[in-house]
PDB file of C-alpha atoms and ligand atoms in Angstrom:
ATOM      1  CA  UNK A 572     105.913  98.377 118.340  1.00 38.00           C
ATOM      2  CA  UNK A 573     107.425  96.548 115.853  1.00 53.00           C
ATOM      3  CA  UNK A 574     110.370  93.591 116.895  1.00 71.00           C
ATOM      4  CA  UNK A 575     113.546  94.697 115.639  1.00 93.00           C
ATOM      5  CA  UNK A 576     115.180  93.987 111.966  1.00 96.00           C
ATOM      6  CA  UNK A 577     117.453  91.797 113.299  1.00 96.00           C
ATOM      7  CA  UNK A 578     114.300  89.218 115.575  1.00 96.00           C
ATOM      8  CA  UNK A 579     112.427  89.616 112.096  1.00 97.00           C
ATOM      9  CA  UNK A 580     115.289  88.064 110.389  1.00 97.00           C
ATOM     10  CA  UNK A 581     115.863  85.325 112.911  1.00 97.00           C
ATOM     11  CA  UNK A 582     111.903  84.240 112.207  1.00 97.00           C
ATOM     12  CA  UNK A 583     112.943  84.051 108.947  1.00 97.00           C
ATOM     13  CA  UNK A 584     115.791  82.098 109.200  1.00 97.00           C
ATOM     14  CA  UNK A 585     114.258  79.441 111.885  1.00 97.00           C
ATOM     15  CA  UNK A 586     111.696  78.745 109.118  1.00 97.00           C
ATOM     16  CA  UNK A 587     113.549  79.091 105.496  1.00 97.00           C
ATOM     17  CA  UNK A 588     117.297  78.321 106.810  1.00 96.00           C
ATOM     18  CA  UNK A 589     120.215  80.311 108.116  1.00 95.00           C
ATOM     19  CA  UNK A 590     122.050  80.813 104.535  1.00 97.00           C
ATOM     20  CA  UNK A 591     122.697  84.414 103.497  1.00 98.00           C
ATOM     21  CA  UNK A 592     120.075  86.241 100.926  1.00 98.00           C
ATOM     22  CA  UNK A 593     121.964  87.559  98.466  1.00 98.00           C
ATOM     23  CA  UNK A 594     119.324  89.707  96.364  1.00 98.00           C
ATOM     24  CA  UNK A 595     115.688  90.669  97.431  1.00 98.00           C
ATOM     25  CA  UNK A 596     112.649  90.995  94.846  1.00 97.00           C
ATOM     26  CA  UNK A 597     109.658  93.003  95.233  1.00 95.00           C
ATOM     27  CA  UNK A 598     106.641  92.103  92.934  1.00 92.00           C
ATOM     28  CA  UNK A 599     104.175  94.177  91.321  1.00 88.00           C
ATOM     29  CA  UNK A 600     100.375  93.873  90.852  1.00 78.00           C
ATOM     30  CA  UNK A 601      99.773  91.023  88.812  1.00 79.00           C
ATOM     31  CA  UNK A 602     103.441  89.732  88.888  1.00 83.00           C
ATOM     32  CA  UNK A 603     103.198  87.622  91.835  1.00 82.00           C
ATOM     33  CA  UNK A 604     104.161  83.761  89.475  1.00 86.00           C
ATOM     34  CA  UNK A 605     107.801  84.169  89.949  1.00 90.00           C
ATOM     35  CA  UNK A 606     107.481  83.738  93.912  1.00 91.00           C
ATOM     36  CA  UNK A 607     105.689  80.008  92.686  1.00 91.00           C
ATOM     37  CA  UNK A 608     109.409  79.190  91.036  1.00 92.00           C
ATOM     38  CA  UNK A 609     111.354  79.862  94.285  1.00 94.00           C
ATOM     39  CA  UNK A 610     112.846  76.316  95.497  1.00 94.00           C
ATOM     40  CA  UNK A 611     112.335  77.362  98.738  1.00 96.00           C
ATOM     41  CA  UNK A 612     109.733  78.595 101.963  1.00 96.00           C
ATOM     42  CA  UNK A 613     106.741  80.582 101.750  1.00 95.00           C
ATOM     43  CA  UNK A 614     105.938  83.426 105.060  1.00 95.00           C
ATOM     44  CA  UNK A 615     103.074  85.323 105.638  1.00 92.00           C
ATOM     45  CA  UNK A 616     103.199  88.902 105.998  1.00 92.00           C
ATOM     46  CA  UNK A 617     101.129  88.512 109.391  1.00 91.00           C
ATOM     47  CA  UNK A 618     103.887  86.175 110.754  1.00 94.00           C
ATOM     48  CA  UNK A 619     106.371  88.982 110.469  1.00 94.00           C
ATOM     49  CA  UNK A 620     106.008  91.460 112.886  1.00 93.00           C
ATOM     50  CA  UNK A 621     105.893  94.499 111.204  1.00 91.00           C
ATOM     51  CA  UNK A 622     105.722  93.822 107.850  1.00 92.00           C
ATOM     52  CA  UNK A 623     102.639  95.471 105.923  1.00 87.00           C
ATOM     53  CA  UNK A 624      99.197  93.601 106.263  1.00 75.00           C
ATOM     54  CA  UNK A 625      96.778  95.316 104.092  1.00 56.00           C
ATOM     55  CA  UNK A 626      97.163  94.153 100.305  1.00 60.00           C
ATOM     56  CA  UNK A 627      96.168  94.764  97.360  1.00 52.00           C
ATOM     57  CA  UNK A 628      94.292  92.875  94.978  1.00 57.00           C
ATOM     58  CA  UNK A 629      96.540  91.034  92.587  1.00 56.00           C
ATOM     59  CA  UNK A 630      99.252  90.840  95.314  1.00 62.00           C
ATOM     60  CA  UNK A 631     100.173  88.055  97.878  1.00 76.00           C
ATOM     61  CA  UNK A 632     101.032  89.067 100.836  1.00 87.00           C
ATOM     62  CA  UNK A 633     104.092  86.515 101.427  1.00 92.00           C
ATOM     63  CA  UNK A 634     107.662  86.557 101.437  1.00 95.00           C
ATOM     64  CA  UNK A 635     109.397  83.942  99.624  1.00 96.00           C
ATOM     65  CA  UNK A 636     113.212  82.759 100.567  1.00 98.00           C
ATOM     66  CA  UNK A 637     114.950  80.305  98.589  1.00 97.00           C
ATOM     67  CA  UNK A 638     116.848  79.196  95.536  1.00 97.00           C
ATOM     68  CA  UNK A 639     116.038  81.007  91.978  1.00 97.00           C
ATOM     69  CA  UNK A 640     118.576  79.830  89.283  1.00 96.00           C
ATOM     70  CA  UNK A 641     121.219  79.077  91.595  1.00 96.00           C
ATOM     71  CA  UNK A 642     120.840  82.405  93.985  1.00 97.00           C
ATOM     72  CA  UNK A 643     119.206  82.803  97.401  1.00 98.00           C
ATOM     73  CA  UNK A 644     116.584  85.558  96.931  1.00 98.00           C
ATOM     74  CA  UNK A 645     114.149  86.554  99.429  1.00 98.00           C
ATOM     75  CA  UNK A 646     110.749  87.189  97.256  1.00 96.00           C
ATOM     76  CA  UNK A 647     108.222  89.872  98.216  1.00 95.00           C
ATOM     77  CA  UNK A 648     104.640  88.971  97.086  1.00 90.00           C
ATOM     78  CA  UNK A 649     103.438  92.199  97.742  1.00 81.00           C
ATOM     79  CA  UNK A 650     104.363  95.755  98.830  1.00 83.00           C
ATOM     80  CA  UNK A 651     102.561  98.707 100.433  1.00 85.00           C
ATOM     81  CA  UNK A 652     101.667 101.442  98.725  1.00 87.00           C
ATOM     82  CA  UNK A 653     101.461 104.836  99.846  1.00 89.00           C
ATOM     83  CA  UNK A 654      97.714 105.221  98.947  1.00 89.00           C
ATOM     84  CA  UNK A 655      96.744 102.150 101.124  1.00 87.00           C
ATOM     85  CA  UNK A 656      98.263 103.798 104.694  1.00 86.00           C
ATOM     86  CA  UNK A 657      99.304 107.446 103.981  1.00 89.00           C
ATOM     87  CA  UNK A 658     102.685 106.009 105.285  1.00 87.00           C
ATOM     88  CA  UNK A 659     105.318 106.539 102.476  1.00 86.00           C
ATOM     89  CA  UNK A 660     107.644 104.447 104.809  1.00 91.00           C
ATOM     90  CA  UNK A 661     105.776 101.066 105.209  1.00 88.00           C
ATOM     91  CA  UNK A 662     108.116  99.152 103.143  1.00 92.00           C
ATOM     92  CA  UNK A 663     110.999 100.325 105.942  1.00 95.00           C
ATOM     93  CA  UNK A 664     111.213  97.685 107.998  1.00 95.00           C
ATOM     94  CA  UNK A 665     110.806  94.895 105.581  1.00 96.00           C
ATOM     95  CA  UNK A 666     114.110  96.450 103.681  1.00 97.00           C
ATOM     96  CA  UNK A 667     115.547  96.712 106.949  1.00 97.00           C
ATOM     97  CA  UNK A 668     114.465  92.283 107.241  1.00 98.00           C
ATOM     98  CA  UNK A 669     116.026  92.032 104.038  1.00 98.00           C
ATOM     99  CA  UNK A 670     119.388  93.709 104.776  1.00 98.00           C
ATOM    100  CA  UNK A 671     119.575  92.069 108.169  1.00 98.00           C
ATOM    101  CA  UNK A 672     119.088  88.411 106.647  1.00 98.00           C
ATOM    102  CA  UNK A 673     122.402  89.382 104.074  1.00 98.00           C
ATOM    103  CA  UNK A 674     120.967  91.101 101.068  1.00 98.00           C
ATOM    104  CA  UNK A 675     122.993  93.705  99.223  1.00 98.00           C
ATOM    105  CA  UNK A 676     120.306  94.008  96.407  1.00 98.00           C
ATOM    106  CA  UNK A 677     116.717  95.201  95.923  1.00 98.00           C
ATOM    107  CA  UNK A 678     114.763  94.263  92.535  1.00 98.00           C
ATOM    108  CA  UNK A 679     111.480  96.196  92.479  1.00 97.00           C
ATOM    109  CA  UNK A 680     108.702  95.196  89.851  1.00 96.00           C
ATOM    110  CA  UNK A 681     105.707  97.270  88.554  1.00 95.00           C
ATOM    111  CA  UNK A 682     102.909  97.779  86.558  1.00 94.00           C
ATOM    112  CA  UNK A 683     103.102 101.093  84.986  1.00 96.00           C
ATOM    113  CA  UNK A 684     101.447 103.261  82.696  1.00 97.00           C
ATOM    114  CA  UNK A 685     103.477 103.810  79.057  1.00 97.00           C
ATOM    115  CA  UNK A 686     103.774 107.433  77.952  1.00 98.00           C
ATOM    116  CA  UNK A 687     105.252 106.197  74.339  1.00 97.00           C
ATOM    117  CA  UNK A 688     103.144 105.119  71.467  1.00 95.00           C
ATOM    118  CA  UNK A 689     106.581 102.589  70.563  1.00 97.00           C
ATOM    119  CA  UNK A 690     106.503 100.841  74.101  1.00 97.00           C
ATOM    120  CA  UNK A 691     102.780  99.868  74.235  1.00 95.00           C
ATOM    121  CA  UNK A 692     101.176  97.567  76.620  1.00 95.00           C
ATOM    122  CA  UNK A 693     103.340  94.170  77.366  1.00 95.00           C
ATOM    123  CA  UNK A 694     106.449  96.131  77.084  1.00 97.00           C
ATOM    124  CA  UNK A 695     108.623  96.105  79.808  1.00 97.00           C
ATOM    125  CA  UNK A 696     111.005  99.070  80.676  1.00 98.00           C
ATOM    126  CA  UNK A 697     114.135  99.046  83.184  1.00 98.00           C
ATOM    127  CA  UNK A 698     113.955 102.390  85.122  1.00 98.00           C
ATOM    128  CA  UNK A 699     117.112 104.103  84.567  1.00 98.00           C
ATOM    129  CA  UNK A 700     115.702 107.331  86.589  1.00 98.00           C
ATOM    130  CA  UNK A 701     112.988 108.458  88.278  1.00 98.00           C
ATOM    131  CA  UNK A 702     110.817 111.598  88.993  1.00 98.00           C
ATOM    132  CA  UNK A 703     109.051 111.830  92.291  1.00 97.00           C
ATOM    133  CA  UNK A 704     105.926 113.853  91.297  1.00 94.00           C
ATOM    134  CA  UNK A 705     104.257 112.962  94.389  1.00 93.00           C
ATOM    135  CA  UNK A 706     106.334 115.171  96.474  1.00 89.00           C
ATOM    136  CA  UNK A 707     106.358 113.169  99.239  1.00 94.00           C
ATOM    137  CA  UNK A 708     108.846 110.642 100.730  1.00 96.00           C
ATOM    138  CA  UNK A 709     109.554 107.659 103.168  1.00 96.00           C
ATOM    139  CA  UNK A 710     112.782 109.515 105.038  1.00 97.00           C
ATOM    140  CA  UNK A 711     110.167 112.944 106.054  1.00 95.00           C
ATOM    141  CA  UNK A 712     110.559 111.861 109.710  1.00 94.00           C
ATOM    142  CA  UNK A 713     113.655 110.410 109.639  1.00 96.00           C
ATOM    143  CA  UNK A 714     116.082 112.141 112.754  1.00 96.00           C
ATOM    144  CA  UNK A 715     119.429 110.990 111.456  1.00 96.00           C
ATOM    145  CA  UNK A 716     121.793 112.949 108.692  1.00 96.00           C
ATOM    146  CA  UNK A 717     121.709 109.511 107.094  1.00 96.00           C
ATOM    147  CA  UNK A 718     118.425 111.147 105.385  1.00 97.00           C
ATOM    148  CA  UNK A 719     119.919 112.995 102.965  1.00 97.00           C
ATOM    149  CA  UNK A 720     120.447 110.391 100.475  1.00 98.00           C
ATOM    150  CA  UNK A 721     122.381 111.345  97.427  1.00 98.00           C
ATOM    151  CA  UNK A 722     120.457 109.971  94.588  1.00 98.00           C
ATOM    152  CA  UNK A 723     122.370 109.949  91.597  1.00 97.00           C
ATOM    153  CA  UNK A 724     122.679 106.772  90.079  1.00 98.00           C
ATOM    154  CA  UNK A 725     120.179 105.341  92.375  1.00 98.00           C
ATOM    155  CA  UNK A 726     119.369 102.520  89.688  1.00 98.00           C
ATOM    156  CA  UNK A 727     122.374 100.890  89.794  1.00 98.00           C
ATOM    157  CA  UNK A 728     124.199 101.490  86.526  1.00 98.00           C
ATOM    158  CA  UNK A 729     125.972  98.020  86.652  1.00 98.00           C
ATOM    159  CA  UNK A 730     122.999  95.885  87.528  1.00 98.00           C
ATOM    160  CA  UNK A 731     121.557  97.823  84.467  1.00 98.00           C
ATOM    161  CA  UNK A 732     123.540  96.911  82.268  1.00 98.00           C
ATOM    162  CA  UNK A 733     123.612  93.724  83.354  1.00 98.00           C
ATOM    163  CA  UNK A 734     119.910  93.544  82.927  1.00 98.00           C
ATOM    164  CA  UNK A 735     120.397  94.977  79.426  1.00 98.00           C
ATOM    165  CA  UNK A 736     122.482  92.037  78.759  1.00 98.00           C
ATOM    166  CA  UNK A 737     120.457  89.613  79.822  1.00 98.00           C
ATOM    167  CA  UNK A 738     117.642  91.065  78.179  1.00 98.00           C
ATOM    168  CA  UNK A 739     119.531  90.905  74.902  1.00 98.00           C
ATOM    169  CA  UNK A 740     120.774  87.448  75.267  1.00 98.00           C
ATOM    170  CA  UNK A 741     117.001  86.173  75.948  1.00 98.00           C
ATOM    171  CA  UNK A 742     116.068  87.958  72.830  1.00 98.00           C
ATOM    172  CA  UNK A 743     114.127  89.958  74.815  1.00 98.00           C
ATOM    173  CA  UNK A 744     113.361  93.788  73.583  1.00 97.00           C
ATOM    174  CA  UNK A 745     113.435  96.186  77.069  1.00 98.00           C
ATOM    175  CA  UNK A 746     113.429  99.786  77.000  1.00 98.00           C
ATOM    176  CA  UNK A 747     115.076 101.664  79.320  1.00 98.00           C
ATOM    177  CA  UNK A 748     113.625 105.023  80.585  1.00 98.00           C
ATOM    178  CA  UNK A 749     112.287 107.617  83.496  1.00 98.00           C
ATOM    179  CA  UNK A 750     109.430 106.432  85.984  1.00 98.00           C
ATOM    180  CA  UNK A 751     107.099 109.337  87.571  1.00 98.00           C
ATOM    181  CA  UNK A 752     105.539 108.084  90.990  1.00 98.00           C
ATOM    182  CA  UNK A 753     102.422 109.676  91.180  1.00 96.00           C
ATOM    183  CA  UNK A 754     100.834 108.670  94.787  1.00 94.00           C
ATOM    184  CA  UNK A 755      97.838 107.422  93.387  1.00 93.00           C
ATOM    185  CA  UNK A 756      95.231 105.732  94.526  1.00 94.00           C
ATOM    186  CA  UNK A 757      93.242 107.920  91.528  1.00 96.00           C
ATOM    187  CA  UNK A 758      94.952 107.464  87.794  1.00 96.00           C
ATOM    188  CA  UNK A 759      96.334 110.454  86.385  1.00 97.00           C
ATOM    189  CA  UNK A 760      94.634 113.349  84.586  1.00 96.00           C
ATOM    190  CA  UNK A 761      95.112 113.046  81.074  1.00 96.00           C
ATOM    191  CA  UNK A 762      96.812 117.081  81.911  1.00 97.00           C
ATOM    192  CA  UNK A 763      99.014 115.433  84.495  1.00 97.00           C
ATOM    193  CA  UNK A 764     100.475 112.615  82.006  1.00 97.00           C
ATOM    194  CA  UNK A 765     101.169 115.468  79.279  1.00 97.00           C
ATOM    195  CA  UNK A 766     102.806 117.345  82.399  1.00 97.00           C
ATOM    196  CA  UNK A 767     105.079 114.905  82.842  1.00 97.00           C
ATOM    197  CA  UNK A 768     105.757 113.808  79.186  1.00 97.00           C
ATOM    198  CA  UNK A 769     106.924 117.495  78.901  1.00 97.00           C
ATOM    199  CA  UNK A 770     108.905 116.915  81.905  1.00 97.00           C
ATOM    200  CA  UNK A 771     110.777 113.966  80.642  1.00 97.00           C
ATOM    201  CA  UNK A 772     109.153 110.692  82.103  1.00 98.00           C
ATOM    202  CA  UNK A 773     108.373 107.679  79.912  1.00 98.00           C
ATOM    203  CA  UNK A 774     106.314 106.043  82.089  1.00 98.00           C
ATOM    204  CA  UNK A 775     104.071 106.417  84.823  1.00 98.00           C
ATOM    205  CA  UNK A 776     103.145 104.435  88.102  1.00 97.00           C
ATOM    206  CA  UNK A 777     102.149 104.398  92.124  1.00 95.00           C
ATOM    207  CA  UNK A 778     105.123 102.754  93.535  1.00 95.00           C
ATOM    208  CA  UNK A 779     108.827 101.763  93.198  1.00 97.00           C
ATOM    209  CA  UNK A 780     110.202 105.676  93.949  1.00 97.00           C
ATOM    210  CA  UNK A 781     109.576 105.291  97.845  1.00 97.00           C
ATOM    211  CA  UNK A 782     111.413 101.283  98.040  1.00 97.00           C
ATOM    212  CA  UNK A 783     114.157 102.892  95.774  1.00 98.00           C
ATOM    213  CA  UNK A 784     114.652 105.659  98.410  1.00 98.00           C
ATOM    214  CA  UNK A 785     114.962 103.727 100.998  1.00 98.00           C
ATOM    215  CA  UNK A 786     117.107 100.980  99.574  1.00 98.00           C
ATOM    216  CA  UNK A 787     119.467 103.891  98.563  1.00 98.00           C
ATOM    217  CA  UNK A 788     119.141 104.662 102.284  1.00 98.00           C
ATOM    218  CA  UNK A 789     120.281 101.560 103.697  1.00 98.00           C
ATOM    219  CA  UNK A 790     122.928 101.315 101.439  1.00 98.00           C
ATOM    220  CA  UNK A 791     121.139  98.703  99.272  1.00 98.00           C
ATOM    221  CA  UNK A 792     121.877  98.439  95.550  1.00 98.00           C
ATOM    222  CA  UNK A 793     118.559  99.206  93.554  1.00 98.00           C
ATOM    223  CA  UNK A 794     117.309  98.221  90.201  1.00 98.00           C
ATOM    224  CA  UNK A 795     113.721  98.363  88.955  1.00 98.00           C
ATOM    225  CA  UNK A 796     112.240  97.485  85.902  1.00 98.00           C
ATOM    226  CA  UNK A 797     108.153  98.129  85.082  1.00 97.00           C
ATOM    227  CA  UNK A 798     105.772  95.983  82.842  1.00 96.00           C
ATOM    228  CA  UNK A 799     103.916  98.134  80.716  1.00 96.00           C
ATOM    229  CA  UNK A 800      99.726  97.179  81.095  1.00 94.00           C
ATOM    230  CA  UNK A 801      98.438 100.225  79.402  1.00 95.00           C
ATOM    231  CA  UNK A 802      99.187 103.530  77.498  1.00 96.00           C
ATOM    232  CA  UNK A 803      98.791 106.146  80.151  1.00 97.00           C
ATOM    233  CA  UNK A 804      95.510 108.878  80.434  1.00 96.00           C
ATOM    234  CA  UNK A 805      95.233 110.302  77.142  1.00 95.00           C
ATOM    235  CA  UNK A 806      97.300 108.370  75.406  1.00 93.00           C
ATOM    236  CA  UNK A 807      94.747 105.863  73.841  1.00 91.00           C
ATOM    237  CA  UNK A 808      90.770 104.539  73.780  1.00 86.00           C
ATOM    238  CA  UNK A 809      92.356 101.315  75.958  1.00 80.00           C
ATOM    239  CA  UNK A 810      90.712 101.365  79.734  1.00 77.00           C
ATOM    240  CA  UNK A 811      92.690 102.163  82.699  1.00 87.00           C
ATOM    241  CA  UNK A 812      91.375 100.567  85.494  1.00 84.00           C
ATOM    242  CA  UNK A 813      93.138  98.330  88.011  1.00 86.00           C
ATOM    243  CA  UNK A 814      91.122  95.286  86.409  1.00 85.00           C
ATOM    244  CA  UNK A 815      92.533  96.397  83.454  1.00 83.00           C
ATOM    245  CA  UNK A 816      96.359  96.401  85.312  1.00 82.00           C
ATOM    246  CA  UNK A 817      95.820  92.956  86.828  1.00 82.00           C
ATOM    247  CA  UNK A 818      94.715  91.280  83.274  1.00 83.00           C
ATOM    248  CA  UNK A 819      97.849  92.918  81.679  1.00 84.00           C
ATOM    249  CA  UNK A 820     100.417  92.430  83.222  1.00 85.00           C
ATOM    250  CA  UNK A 821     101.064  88.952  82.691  1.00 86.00           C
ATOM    251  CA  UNK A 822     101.659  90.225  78.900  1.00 86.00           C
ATOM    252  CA  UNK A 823     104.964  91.558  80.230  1.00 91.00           C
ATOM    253  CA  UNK A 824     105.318  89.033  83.047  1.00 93.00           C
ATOM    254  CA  UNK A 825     107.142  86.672  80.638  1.00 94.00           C
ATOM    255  CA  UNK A 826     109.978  89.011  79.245  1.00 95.00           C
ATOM    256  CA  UNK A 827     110.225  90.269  83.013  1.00 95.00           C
ATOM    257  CA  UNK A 828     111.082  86.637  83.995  1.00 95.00           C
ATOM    258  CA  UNK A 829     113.343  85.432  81.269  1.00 96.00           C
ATOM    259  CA  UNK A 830     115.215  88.789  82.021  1.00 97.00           C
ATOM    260  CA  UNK A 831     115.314  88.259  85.946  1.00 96.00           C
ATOM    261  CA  UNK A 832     115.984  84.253  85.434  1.00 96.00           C
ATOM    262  CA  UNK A 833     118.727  84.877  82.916  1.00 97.00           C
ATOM    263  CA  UNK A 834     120.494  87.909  85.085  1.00 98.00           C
ATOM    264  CA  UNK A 835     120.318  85.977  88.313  1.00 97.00           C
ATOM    265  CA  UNK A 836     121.359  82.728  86.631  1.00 96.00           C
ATOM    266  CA  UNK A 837     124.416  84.690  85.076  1.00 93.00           C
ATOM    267  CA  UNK A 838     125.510  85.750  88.644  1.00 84.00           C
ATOM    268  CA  UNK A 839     125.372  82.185  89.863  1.00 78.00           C
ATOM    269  CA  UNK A 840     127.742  81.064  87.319  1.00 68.00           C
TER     270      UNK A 840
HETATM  271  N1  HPA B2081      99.106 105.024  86.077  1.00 55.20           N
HETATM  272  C1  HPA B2081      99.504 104.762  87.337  1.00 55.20           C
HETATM  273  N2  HPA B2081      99.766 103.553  87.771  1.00 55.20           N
HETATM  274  C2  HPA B2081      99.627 102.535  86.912  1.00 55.20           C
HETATM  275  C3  HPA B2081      99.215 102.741  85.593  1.00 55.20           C
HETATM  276  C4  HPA B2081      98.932 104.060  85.153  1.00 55.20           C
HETATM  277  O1  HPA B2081      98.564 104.329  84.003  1.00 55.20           O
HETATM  278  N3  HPA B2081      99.160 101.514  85.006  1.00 55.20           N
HETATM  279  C5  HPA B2081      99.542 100.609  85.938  1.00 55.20           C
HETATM  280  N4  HPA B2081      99.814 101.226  87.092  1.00 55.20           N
END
């Protein structure tokens, strides 16, 4: 049995300091340099009860709290994925940490798959939607009304736009468009990208949908954006392979952090 939100929080604070979090960041594969720029205290996931163990490859299993251009974040190095547990809820309790040590705000990262020949690999996309292909979801289970979470909007239109801005003032070209979650661990079918090309997505990934439900749950604003590491099945002679993901991603990385740096740095001020 897990310890509580609220005893989670309180490790937290005893080791990074009592002041409020103000936004939390989850980082995709390959993403995890921007934890390295946090001013601030490193935690293992296996010192927080609860908190996912297993990782993935290209993820660090640590949560970060400290300063990041002049606001307290709380930085995830990694996240579980459905594929790793069959648990679509894993990331629960560590949104529940996040909201219990004074966050209003969850930033999820990804690598994703591109389903447009004009955003190719080393793009970087802010998810204004999402389809949930995989059918499956983190509140199945859950006893309270509170599960039927109205989902309109769930990327928050202001932080968007906010984002957009920032992107713009960094010079920084980010497209804005629909994420499928396919469950993975397998990549898509090249039939199953043109399915859901047809069905509106412009890119594709395994993760992101579940941590958006459940921020949208706890009544945490949500806002995700994706670096692009490859054209999805079908879509090109590149390789998809996770390899290929890892060694990617850091094309994107940059204009990822120059957008988050200059958005967080705009709050601050
Ligand atoms: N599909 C699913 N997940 C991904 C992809 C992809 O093409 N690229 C990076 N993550």
């Amino acid at each position: 049995m897990s310890k509580s939100a609220e005893a989670v929080a309180n490790i937290v604070r005893e080791k990074a300091g009592d002041a409020p979090v103000r936004i939390g960041l989850i980082l995709g594969s390959g993403l995890g340099h921007i934890a390295d720029e946090v001013d601030g205290v490193a935690i293992d996931y296996a010192d927080l009860p609860g908190f996912p163990h297993a990782g993935v490859s290209g993820h660090k299993a640590k949560l970060v709290v400290g300063d990041l251009e002049g606001v307290r974040v709380a930085v995830f190095g990694g996240r579980s994925h459905y594929y790793e547990s069959g648990k679509g809820d894993a990331m629960r309790h560590p949104l529940e940490v996040l909201q219990a040590l004074g966050a209003d705000t969850m930033v999820a990262t990804n690598a994703a798959g591109s389903l447009h020949n004009d955003m190719p690999t080393g793009s970087i996309m802010s998810l204004s939607d999402h389809i949930n292909f995989s059918g499956l979801n983190p509140l199945i289970g859950e006893p309270t009304d509170r599960r039927f979470v109205p989902m309109m909007d769930c990327y928050d239109p202001g932080i968007r736009a906010a984002m957009a801005d920032a992107a713009k003032a960094e010079g920084v070209d980010m497209h804005s468009g629909v994420y499928a979650w396919y469950s993975g661990p397998s990549f898509e079918t090249v039939a199953e990208i043109k399915a859901i090309k047809i069905l509106g997505a412009d890119a594709v990934g395994m993760s992101t949908v579940p941590e958006v439900i459940l921020a949208r749950f706890l009544g945490l604003k949500a806002a995700a954006i994706s670096c692009i590491t490859n054209m999805a099945a079908g879509m090109s002679d590149e390789a998809i392979s996770h390899e290929h993901t890892k060694a990617m991603a850091p094309l994107g990385a940059a204009k990822l952090e120059k957008v988050l740096r200059r958005w967080l740095r705009d709050q601050s001020s």
